[in-house]
Coordinates of C-alpha atoms in Angstrom, one line a residue:
Chain A
X1 CA -33.0 12.1 32.8
X2 CA -31.6 13.6 29.5
X3 CA -29.7 16.9 29.3
X4 CA -31.5 17.7 26.4
X5 CA -33.6 16.5 23.5
X6 CA -30.9 16.3 21.0
X7 CA -28.6 13.6 22.5
X8 CA -30.5 10.5 22.0
X9 CA -28.7 9.5 18.7
X10 CA -25.7 10.5 16.7
X11 CA -27.7 11.6 13.5
X12 CA -29.6 14.5 15.2
X13 CA -28.2 18.0 15.1
X14 CA -29.1 20.2 18.1
X15 CA -30.3 23.7 17.1
X16 CA -26.9 25.1 17.8
X17 CA -25.4 22.7 15.2
X18 CA -23.9 20.3 17.6
X19 CA -24.1 16.4 17.6
X20 CA -24.2 15.5 21.5
X21 CA -23.6 11.8 21.1
X22 CA -20.3 12.6 19.3
X23 CA -19.3 15.1 22.0
X24 CA -20.0 12.7 24.8
X25 CA -17.8 10.1 23.0
X26 CA -15.1 12.8 23.3
X27 CA -15.7 12.7 26.9
X28 CA -15.1 8.9 27.1
X29 CA -11.5 9.9 25.7
X30 CA -10.9 12.2 28.6
X31 CA -11.7 9.6 31.0
X32 CA -8.9 7.4 29.7
X33 CA -5.5 7.6 31.5
X34 CA -3.1 9.8 29.5
X35 CA -0.9 8.9 26.4
X36 CA 1.6 11.2 24.8
X37 CA 3.1 10.9 21.3
X38 CA 5.8 12.9 19.8
X39 CA 8.0 12.9 16.7
X40 CA 11.5 13.9 15.6
X41 CA 13.2 13.8 12.3
X42 CA 14.1 10.1 12.8
X43 CA 11.7 8.7 15.6
X44 CA 8.3 8.5 16.6
X45 CA 7.7 7.8 20.4
X46 CA 4.7 7.0 22.3
X47 CA 4.4 7.1 26.2
X48 CA 1.5 6.1 28.3
X49 CA 0.3 5.7 31.9
X50 CA -1.3 2.4 32.5
X51 CA -4.1 1.9 35.3
X52 CA -5.1 -1.0 37.0
X53 CA -8.6 -1.4 38.1
X54 CA -7.7 -2.6 41.7
X55 CA -4.5 -3.3 43.6
X56 CA -4.9 -7.1 42.8
X57 CA -5.3 -6.8 39.1
X58 CA -3.0 -6.2 36.3
X59 CA -2.4 -3.1 34.4
X60 CA -4.5 -2.3 31.5
X61 CA -2.3 -2.1 28.2
X62 CA -2.3 1.2 26.6
X63 CA 0.3 0.5 23.6
X64 CA 0.0 -1.7 20.7
X65 CA 1.9 -2.7 17.9
X66 CA -0.1 -2.8 14.8
X67 CA 2.6 -3.6 12.1
X68 CA 6.3 -3.8 12.0
X69 CA 6.2 0.0 11.2
X70 CA 3.1 1.3 13.2
X71 CA 2.0 1.6 16.8
X72 CA -1.0 2.8 18.6
X73 CA -1.8 4.4 21.9
X74 CA -5.3 4.4 23.3
X75 CA -7.3 6.5 25.6
X76 CA -11.0 5.8 26.4
X77 CA -12.9 2.4 25.7
X78 CA -10.4 -0.3 25.4
X79 CA -12.8 -2.7 23.7
X80 CA -13.6 -0.2 21.2
X81 CA -9.8 0.5 20.6
X82 CA -9.5 -3.3 20.0
X83 CA -12.0 -3.2 17.1
X84 CA -9.9 -0.4 15.3
X85 CA -6.7 -2.1 16.3
X86 CA -7.9 -5.2 14.7
X87 CA -9.1 -3.2 11.7
X88 CA -5.7 -1.4 11.3
X89 CA -3.7 -4.6 11.6
X90 CA -5.8 -6.4 8.9
X91 CA -5.3 -3.2 6.6
X92 CA -1.5 -3.3 7.1
X93 CA -1.5 -7.0 6.5
X94 CA -3.4 -6.4 3.1
X95 CA -1.1 -3.7 2.0
X96 CA 1.9 -6.1 2.6
X97 CA 0.2 -9.1 0.5
X98 CA -1.1 -7.2 -2.4
X99 CA 1.5 -4.4 -2.7
X100 CA 4.5 -5.8 -0.8
X101 CA 4.7 -2.3 1.1
X102 CA 4.6 -1.1 4.4
X103 CA 1.1 0.8 4.9
X104 CA 1.6 4.5 4.4
X105 CA 0.6 6.0 7.9
X106 CA -1.3 8.8 6.0
X107 CA -3.4 6.2 4.3
X108 CA -4.0 4.3 7.4
X109 CA -5.3 7.2 9.5
X110 CA -7.7 8.2 6.5
X111 CA -9.1 4.6 6.9
X112 CA -9.8 4.8 10.5
X113 CA -11.2 8.4 10.0
X114 CA -13.6 7.2 7.4
X115 CA -14.6 4.2 9.5
X116 CA -15.4 6.2 12.6
X117 CA -17.1 8.9 10.7
X118 CA -19.8 6.6 9.3
X119 CA -20.7 5.8 12.9
X120 CA -21.5 9.6 13.4
X121 CA -23.9 9.6 10.5
X122 CA -26.1 6.3 10.8
X123 CA -29.1 5.8 12.8
X124 CA -28.6 3.1 15.5
X125 CA -24.9 3.5 15.5
X126 CA -22.6 5.0 18.1
X127 CA -19.2 6.7 17.6
X128 CA -16.2 4.8 19.0
X129 CA -15.4 5.9 22.5
X130 CA -11.9 6.2 22.2
X131 CA -9.0 8.4 20.9
X132 CA -5.9 7.2 19.3
X133 CA -2.4 8.3 18.8
X134 CA -1.2 6.3 15.6
X135 CA 2.6 6.8 15.2
X136 CA 5.1 4.9 13.0
X137 CA 7.8 5.4 10.3
X138 CA 7.0 4.9 6.5
X139 CA 9.0 5.8 3.4
X140 CA 8.3 9.4 4.0
X141 CA 9.7 9.3 7.6
X142 CA 8.0 9.3 11.0
X143 CA 4.6 10.2 11.6
X144 CA 2.0 10.9 14.5
X145 CA -1.5 11.1 13.9
X146 CA -4.3 11.9 16.3
X147 CA -7.7 10.2 16.0
X148 CA -10.8 11.2 17.6
X149 CA -14.3 9.6 17.8
X150 CA -15.6 12.1 15.6
X151 CA -13.5 10.6 12.7
X152 CA -11.2 13.6 12.6
X153 CA -7.8 12.6 12.1
X154 CA -4.9 15.0 11.8
X155 CA -1.1 14.7 11.6
X156 CA 0.8 16.1 14.9
X157 CA 4.1 16.8 15.6
X158 CA 3.5 16.0 19.2
X159 CA 0.1 15.3 21.0
X160 CA -1.4 14.2 24.2
X161 CA -5.0 12.8 24.8
X162 CA -6.6 11.4 28.0
X163 CA -7.1 12.6 31.8
X164 CA -5.3 15.7 32.4
X165 CA -3.6 15.7 29.1
X166 CA -3.7 19.4 28.9
X167 CA -0.9 19.6 31.1
X168 CA 1.1 17.3 28.8
X169 CA 0.2 19.5 25.9
X170 CA 1.5 22.7 27.6
X171 CA 4.8 20.9 28.2
X172 CA 4.8 19.7 24.5
X173 CA 3.8 23.2 23.1
X174 CA 6.8 24.9 25.3
X175 CA 9.3 22.3 24.1
X176 CA 8.1 21.9 20.6
X177 CA 11.3 23.2 18.8
X178 CA 13.6 20.9 20.6
X179 CA 11.8 17.7 19.4
X180 CA 12.9 17.6 15.6
X181 CA 16.7 17.1 16.2
X182 CA 16.1 14.8 19.2
X183 CA 17.7 11.3 19.4
X184 CA 15.7 8.4 20.3
X185 CA 16.3 8.5 24.0
X186 CA 16.1 12.2 24.4
X187 CA 12.6 12.1 22.7
X188 CA 11.5 9.4 25.0
X189 CA 12.7 11.6 27.9
X190 CA 10.8 14.6 26.5
X191 CA 7.6 12.1 26.3
X192 CA 8.3 11.0 30.0
X193 CA 8.6 14.5 31.2
X194 CA 5.2 15.6 29.5
X195 CA 3.7 12.7 31.2
X196 CA 5.1 13.5 34.4
X197 CA 3.2 16.9 34.2
X198 CA -0.1 15.3 34.1
X199 CA 0.4 13.4 37.3
X200 CA -1.8 14.2 40.4
X201 CA 0.0 15.0 43.7
X202 CA 2.0 11.9 45.3
X203 CA 1.7 9.9 42.2
X204 CA 4.6 8.9 40.1
X205 CA 6.0 7.3 37.0
X206 CA 6.9 3.5 38.0
X207 CA 8.0 0.6 36.1
X208 CA 4.7 -0.9 36.6
X209 CA 2.4 2.0 35.3
X210 CA 4.7 3.3 32.4
X211 CA 4.7 1.9 28.8
X212 CA 7.0 3.4 26.2
X213 CA 6.5 2.5 22.3
X214 CA 9.6 3.4 19.8
X215 CA 9.6 3.4 16.2
X216 CA 12.3 4.8 14.1
X217 CA 15.1 4.9 11.4
X218 CA 18.2 3.2 12.4
X219 CA 20.2 6.1 10.8
X220 CA 18.9 9.5 9.6
X221 CA 18.5 9.4 5.5
X222 CA 18.6 5.5 5.4
X223 CA 15.7 3.2 4.9
X224 CA 16.6 0.6 7.5
X225 CA 14.0 0.6 10.2
X226 CA 14.0 0.2 14.0
X227 CA 10.6 -1.7 14.1
X228 CA 7.8 -0.4 16.7
X229 CA 8.4 -2.0 20.0
X230 CA 6.5 -1.6 23.2
X231 CA 8.7 -1.4 26.4
X232 CA 7.1 -2.3 29.8
X233 CA 8.2 -3.2 33.2
X234 CA 12.1 -3.6 33.8
X235 CA 12.7 -2.2 30.1
X236 CA 11.5 1.4 31.0
X237 CA 13.7 1.4 34.1
X238 CA 16.6 3.3 32.6
X239 CA 14.5 5.8 31.0
X240 CA 12.7 6.4 34.0
X241 CA 15.8 7.0 36.1
X242 CA 17.0 9.4 33.6
X243 CA 14.2 11.8 34.1
X244 CA 13.8 10.9 37.8
X245 CA 16.7 13.7 38.7
X246 CA 14.6 16.6 37.4
X247 CA 11.6 15.2 39.2
X248 CA 12.2 17.8 42.0
X249 CA 12.7 20.6 39.5
X250 CA 9.7 19.5 37.6
X251 CA 7.7 19.2 40.8
X252 CA 8.0 23.0 41.2
X253 CA 6.8 23.9 37.8
X254 CA 3.4 22.1 38.6
X255 CA 3.0 24.2 41.7
X256 CA 2.6 27.5 39.7
X257 CA 4.1 29.3 36.7
X258 CA 5.6 32.0 39.1
X259 CA 7.9 29.3 40.7
X260 CA 9.7 28.5 37.4
X261 CA 13.3 28.9 37.1
X262 CA 15.6 29.2 34.1
X263 CA 16.3 25.9 32.1
Chain B
X1 CA -54.9 -22.3 -7.4
X2 CA -51.6 -24.0 -8.1
X3 CA -49.9 -24.4 -4.8
X4 CA -46.4 -24.9 -6.1
X5 CA -44.2 -21.8 -5.6
X6 CA -42.2 -22.5 -8.8
X7 CA -45.3 -22.1 -10.8
X8 CA -46.4 -18.7 -9.3
X9 CA -46.1 -15.7 -11.7
X10 CA -45.6 -17.9 -14.8
X11 CA -48.1 -18.3 -17.6
X12 CA -50.5 -21.1 -16.7
X13 CA -50.0 -24.2 -18.3
X14 CA -53.9 -25.1 -18.8
X15 CA -54.3 -21.7 -20.8
X16 CA -51.0 -21.5 -22.5
X17 CA -49.7 -24.8 -22.8
X18 CA -46.5 -26.0 -21.1
X19 CA -44.0 -23.3 -20.7
X20 CA -40.7 -23.9 -22.6
X21 CA -38.2 -23.4 -20.1
X22 CA -35.4 -23.3 -22.3
X23 CA -36.3 -19.5 -23.2
X24 CA -35.5 -18.9 -19.3
X25 CA -32.4 -21.0 -19.3
X26 CA -29.8 -18.9 -17.4
X27 CA -27.7 -22.0 -16.5
X28 CA -25.4 -21.8 -19.6
X29 CA -21.8 -22.3 -18.7
X30 CA -19.8 -18.9 -18.2
X31 CA -18.0 -18.1 -21.4
X32 CA -14.4 -16.8 -20.6
X33 CA -11.4 -16.3 -22.7
X34 CA -10.0 -19.8 -23.2
X35 CA -7.4 -18.7 -25.7
X36 CA -5.9 -15.4 -26.9
X37 CA -7.3 -13.9 -30.2
X38 CA -5.2 -10.6 -31.1
X39 CA -1.7 -11.1 -29.5
X40 CA 1.5 -9.5 -29.2
X41 CA 4.8 -11.5 -29.3
X42 CA 8.0 -11.2 -27.1
X43 CA 8.9 -8.7 -24.5
X44 CA 12.7 -8.5 -23.6
X45 CA 14.2 -6.7 -20.8
X46 CA 17.7 -6.6 -18.9
X47 CA 19.2 -4.8 -15.9
X48 CA 22.1 -2.5 -16.2
X49 CA 24.1 -1.0 -13.5
X50 CA 21.7 2.1 -13.2
X51 CA 18.4 0.7 -14.2
X52 CA 16.7 -1.5 -16.8
X53 CA 16.1 -1.6 -20.6
X54 CA 13.0 -3.2 -22.1
X55 CA 11.8 -3.6 -25.4
X56 CA 8.6 -4.9 -27.4
X57 CA 7.8 -4.6 -31.1
X58 CA 4.6 -2.7 -32.4
X59 CA 2.6 -5.6 -33.9
X60 CA -0.6 -7.3 -32.8
X61 CA -1.0 -10.4 -34.7
X62 CA -4.6 -11.9 -35.3
X63 CA -3.3 -15.6 -35.6
X64 CA -0.7 -15.4 -38.1
X65 CA -2.0 -12.5 -39.8
X66 CA 0.0 -9.3 -39.1
X67 CA -3.2 -7.5 -38.3
X68 CA -2.2 -4.2 -36.4
X69 CA 1.1 -2.7 -37.1
X70 CA 1.1 0.3 -34.5
X71 CA 0.4 -1.1 -31.2
X72 CA 2.4 0.2 -28.4
X73 CA 3.1 -2.7 -25.9
X74 CA 5.1 -0.9 -23.3
X75 CA 3.5 1.4 -20.9
X76 CA 4.8 3.7 -18.0
X77 CA 3.4 3.8 -14.6
X78 CA 3.9 7.0 -12.5
X79 CA 6.9 8.0 -14.4
X80 CA 8.9 5.6 -12.4
X81 CA 8.0 1.9 -13.9
X82 CA 7.6 0.4 -17.2
X83 CA 5.3 -2.6 -17.8
X84 CA 5.8 -4.7 -21.0
X85 CA 2.8 -6.8 -22.2
X86 CA 2.9 -10.1 -24.1
X87 CA 0.1 -12.1 -25.0
X88 CA -3.6 -10.9 -25.7
X89 CA -3.9 -7.4 -26.7
X90 CA -7.6 -6.8 -25.6
X91 CA -6.4 -8.0 -22.1
X92 CA -3.4 -5.6 -22.3
X93 CA -5.8 -2.9 -23.0
X94 CA -8.0 -3.7 -20.1
X95 CA -4.9 -4.1 -17.7
X96 CA -4.0 -0.6 -19.1
X97 CA -7.1 1.2 -18.2
X98 CA -7.1 -0.7 -14.8
X99 CA -3.4 0.5 -14.2
X100 CA -4.4 4.2 -15.2
X101 CA -7.1 4.0 -12.4
X102 CA -4.7 2.5 -9.9
X103 CA -2.3 5.3 -10.6
X104 CA -5.0 8.1 -10.3
X105 CA -6.3 6.5 -7.1
X106 CA -2.7 6.5 -5.8
X107 CA -1.8 10.0 -6.6
X108 CA -5.0 11.3 -5.0
X109 CA -4.6 9.3 -1.8
X110 CA -1.5 11.1 -0.8
X111 CA -1.7 14.8 -1.1
X112 CA 2.0 15.2 -0.1
X113 CA 3.1 12.6 -2.9
X114 CA 6.0 10.2 -2.1
X115 CA 3.9 7.3 -1.6
X116 CA 3.8 6.4 -5.1
X117 CA 3.9 2.6 -5.9
X118 CA 7.3 1.5 -7.1
X119 CA 8.1 -1.3 -9.6
X120 CA 8.0 -3.9 -6.8
X121 CA 4.8 -2.9 -5.5
X122 CA 3.2 -2.9 -9.1
X123 CA 4.7 -6.3 -9.8
X124 CA 3.3 -7.6 -6.5
X125 CA -0.1 -6.1 -7.4
X126 CA -0.2 -7.4 -10.9
X127 CA 0.8 -10.9 -10.1
X128 CA -1.8 -11.1 -7.7
X129 CA -4.6 -9.6 -10.1
X130 CA -3.4 -12.3 -12.7
X131 CA -3.6 -15.2 -9.9
X132 CA -6.9 -14.0 -8.9
X133 CA -8.4 -14.1 -12.5
X134 CA -6.7 -17.6 -13.2
X135 CA -8.5 -18.7 -10.0
X136 CA -11.9 -17.5 -11.5
X137 CA -11.1 -19.6 -14.6
X138 CA -11.1 -16.4 -16.3
X139 CA -7.3 -15.6 -16.8
X140 CA -6.0 -12.5 -18.3
X141 CA -3.9 -13.9 -21.2
X142 CA -0.7 -12.0 -20.7
X143 CA 2.8 -12.4 -19.7
X144 CA 4.0 -9.2 -18.1
X145 CA 7.5 -7.8 -17.4
X146 CA 7.7 -5.1 -14.8
X147 CA 10.7 -2.9 -14.8
X148 CA 11.7 0.0 -12.5
X149 CA 13.6 0.8 -9.4
X150 CA 12.9 -0.5 -6.1
X151 CA 12.7 1.1 -2.6
X152 CA 16.4 1.3 -2.5
X153 CA 16.7 2.9 -6.0
X154 CA 18.2 -0.5 -7.2
X155 CA 17.3 -1.7 -10.5
X156 CA 14.1 -3.9 -10.4
X157 CA 13.0 -6.5 -13.0
X158 CA 10.3 -9.1 -12.7
X159 CA 7.7 -11.1 -14.7
X160 CA 4.3 -12.3 -14.0
X161 CA 2.3 -14.5 -16.1
X162 CA -1.3 -15.4 -16.9
X163 CA -1.3 -18.0 -14.0
X164 CA 0.3 -15.7 -11.5
X165 CA 3.6 -17.3 -11.6
X166 CA 6.5 -14.7 -10.9
X167 CA 10.0 -14.7 -11.8
X168 CA 12.9 -12.4 -11.3
X169 CA 16.2 -12.2 -13.1
X170 CA 18.7 -9.9 -14.3
X171 CA 17.3 -10.5 -17.8
X172 CA 13.8 -11.7 -18.6
X173 CA 11.7 -12.2 -21.9
X174 CA 8.3 -13.6 -22.7
X175 CA 7.2 -15.8 -25.5
X176 CA 9.4 -16.6 -28.3
X177 CA 12.2 -14.1 -26.8
X178 CA 12.6 -16.7 -23.9
X179 CA 14.0 -19.2 -26.5
X180 CA 15.9 -16.7 -28.8
X181 CA 16.8 -13.6 -26.8
X182 CA 17.3 -14.9 -23.3
X183 CA 20.5 -16.8 -24.1
X184 CA 22.0 -13.8 -25.6
X185 CA 21.1 -11.6 -22.8
X186 CA 22.4 -14.2 -20.2
X187 CA 25.8 -14.0 -22.0
X188 CA 26.2 -10.3 -20.7
X189 CA 24.1 -10.8 -17.3
X190 CA 24.3 -14.3 -16.1
X191 CA 23.8 -13.3 -12.4
X192 CA 23.0 -10.2 -10.3
X193 CA 26.6 -9.4 -9.7
X194 CA 27.4 -9.0 -13.4
X195 CA 24.7 -6.3 -13.8
X196 CA 27.2 -3.9 -12.2
X197 CA 29.5 -4.2 -15.3
X198 CA 26.8 -3.3 -17.8
X199 CA 26.4 0.3 -19.0
X200 CA 23.3 1.8 -20.3
X201 CA 24.7 2.0 -23.7
X202 CA 25.7 -1.7 -23.5
X203 CA 22.3 -2.7 -22.4
X204 CA 20.6 -0.9 -25.2
X205 CA 23.0 -2.4 -27.8
X206 CA 22.2 -6.1 -26.4
X207 CA 18.3 -5.4 -26.4
X208 CA 18.7 -4.1 -29.9
X209 CA 20.5 -7.1 -30.9
X210 CA 17.9 -9.3 -29.4
X211 CA 15.1 -7.4 -31.2
X212 CA 16.9 -8.1 -34.5
X213 CA 17.4 -11.8 -33.8
X214 CA 13.6 -12.0 -32.8
X215 CA 12.6 -10.2 -35.9
X216 CA 14.7 -12.7 -38.2
X217 CA 13.4 -15.7 -36.6
X218 CA 10.1 -14.8 -35.0
X219 CA 7.3 -15.1 -37.7
X220 CA 5.0 -13.0 -35.6
X221 CA 7.2 -10.0 -35.1
X222 CA 7.9 -6.7 -37.0
X223 CA 10.8 -4.4 -37.2
X224 CA 9.3 -1.4 -35.4
X225 CA 9.6 -1.5 -31.7
X226 CA 9.1 0.4 -28.6
X227 CA 12.2 0.8 -26.3
X228 CA 12.1 1.9 -22.8
X229 CA 15.0 2.9 -20.4
X230 CA 14.2 3.1 -16.7
X231 CA 16.7 4.8 -14.4
X232 CA 16.1 6.4 -10.9
X233 CA 15.6 9.7 -12.9
X234 CA 12.6 8.5 -14.8
X235 CA 11.6 6.7 -18.0
X236 CA 12.8 7.3 -21.6
X237 CA 10.4 5.7 -24.1
X238 CA 11.3 5.9 -27.7
X239 CA 10.0 4.4 -30.9
X240 CA 12.6 2.6 -33.1
X241 CA 13.1 0.7 -36.4
X242 CA 15.5 -2.0 -36.9
X243 CA 18.6 -0.8 -38.6
X244 CA 21.2 -2.5 -40.7
X245 CA 19.1 -5.6 -41.7
X246 CA 20.5 -8.1 -43.8
X247 CA 18.5 -10.5 -45.9
X248 CA 21.5 -11.8 -47.9
X249 CA 20.8 -15.3 -46.4
X250 CA 17.3 -15.1 -47.8
X251 CA 17.7 -16.5 -51.2
X252 CA 19.6 -19.3 -49.9
X253 CA 16.4 -20.5 -48.2
X254 CA 14.5 -23.0 -50.1
X255 CA 11.3 -25.0 -49.6
X256 CA 8.8 -22.3 -48.7
X257 CA 6.5 -19.9 -50.6
X258 CA 5.9 -19.9 -54.3
X259 CA 9.4 -20.7 -55.5
X260 CA 9.9 -23.6 -57.9
X261 CA 13.3 -25.2 -56.4

């Protein structure tokens, strides 16, 4: 029944120095539908594919606003994500109340990292079965943090987690140099193109299954904020259309590296 | 066997006599500071177009006794803000230690830097701290002025008192200063718009004038004082002595002291 003797709890090392429960939690993240996050000098963008459990049901939300300046994308167990999301909302509010400031993203990432790590070191607890991309804009500009069930958090320029996210990461790595100077809409388009890479044959991005979250600075160098907003349904139509043209061209690249043409 | 749980573990009454419970009495009322002991007097501050000037003298009085004459009542925070303390000096020292700790924690939390608390953050925090303590019926007996720059690099000046009440204004003062110095400063900065016309030199001059008036008329003051100038470039903190004192009027005052009419 068990794969081995060392995966019954999250406090026991295997002789190879691994903690299987934490690794299994990482597998839960890979079951979740894909989310992509990326940042420019002025904006932070999240894009996600939503799944519906059955034809008749609604689509499960993937993006959440935490505070005016922070947003979240989830891949994995939604119910675990809600716990972390509520915690982050509370912490952001508490910063506003006691210091009258927006929570620094670095601090927020450290808080959930510490919280998640505790679960990997106490008997009877289990790691969170969810990976997060935390984005937003604070006084030091736009940020993107990746969070994993192990409690690992790291700042990223661009990142993708969830099912088949490797395809998206490959796209992001290939185009990384372009992101920094992208405007708002161009950054969203890069996100959508990365998302498209992950799609299986004869599935596509639609207004029903695509979510886009954007936060940013209204003008470079100014403090005025474009608050984090999640766009669903009709709101994402124009963005989807703007990347629909290169769908055929993009389709070829998914066939194989040899088919790629100059960009 | 005595079956009453409250008697268990106690000396037996039939052997030692009735136990005098007053020795065990832990139900005394909590003793909190109900009045300040060693106190500092006014703090005065006003904005000018690029920052804020603040001053407070170096006296800590024990009642009417001028007990300590070298007490600095202005402190900087993160080299970007200044806090001036009026009221109880021991509570000032408590807050000072608390702020040092806060400053270290904040500096450690962000390895990139850039997330330091500005004057507005600091003022909000201190006002919450003061309100929390007054709600425990154990107030920190201080009236604080917080000066610095806000997130947009505009001058920021605000007060918080022992009840957690907060005010903000182009000029502020605590204690006696609110009667004596505030009217003088208001002549120069009656509203936020007029701050734009005040230079640093003018603001320093007005504050020095206020310190002189306070020294003449406030019996709990002295002629040595700290003066801080906060701009977006940082804090200049200096020690000063009142210049050009004139006591010519003094021999015309009658009715006090040992003189016989």
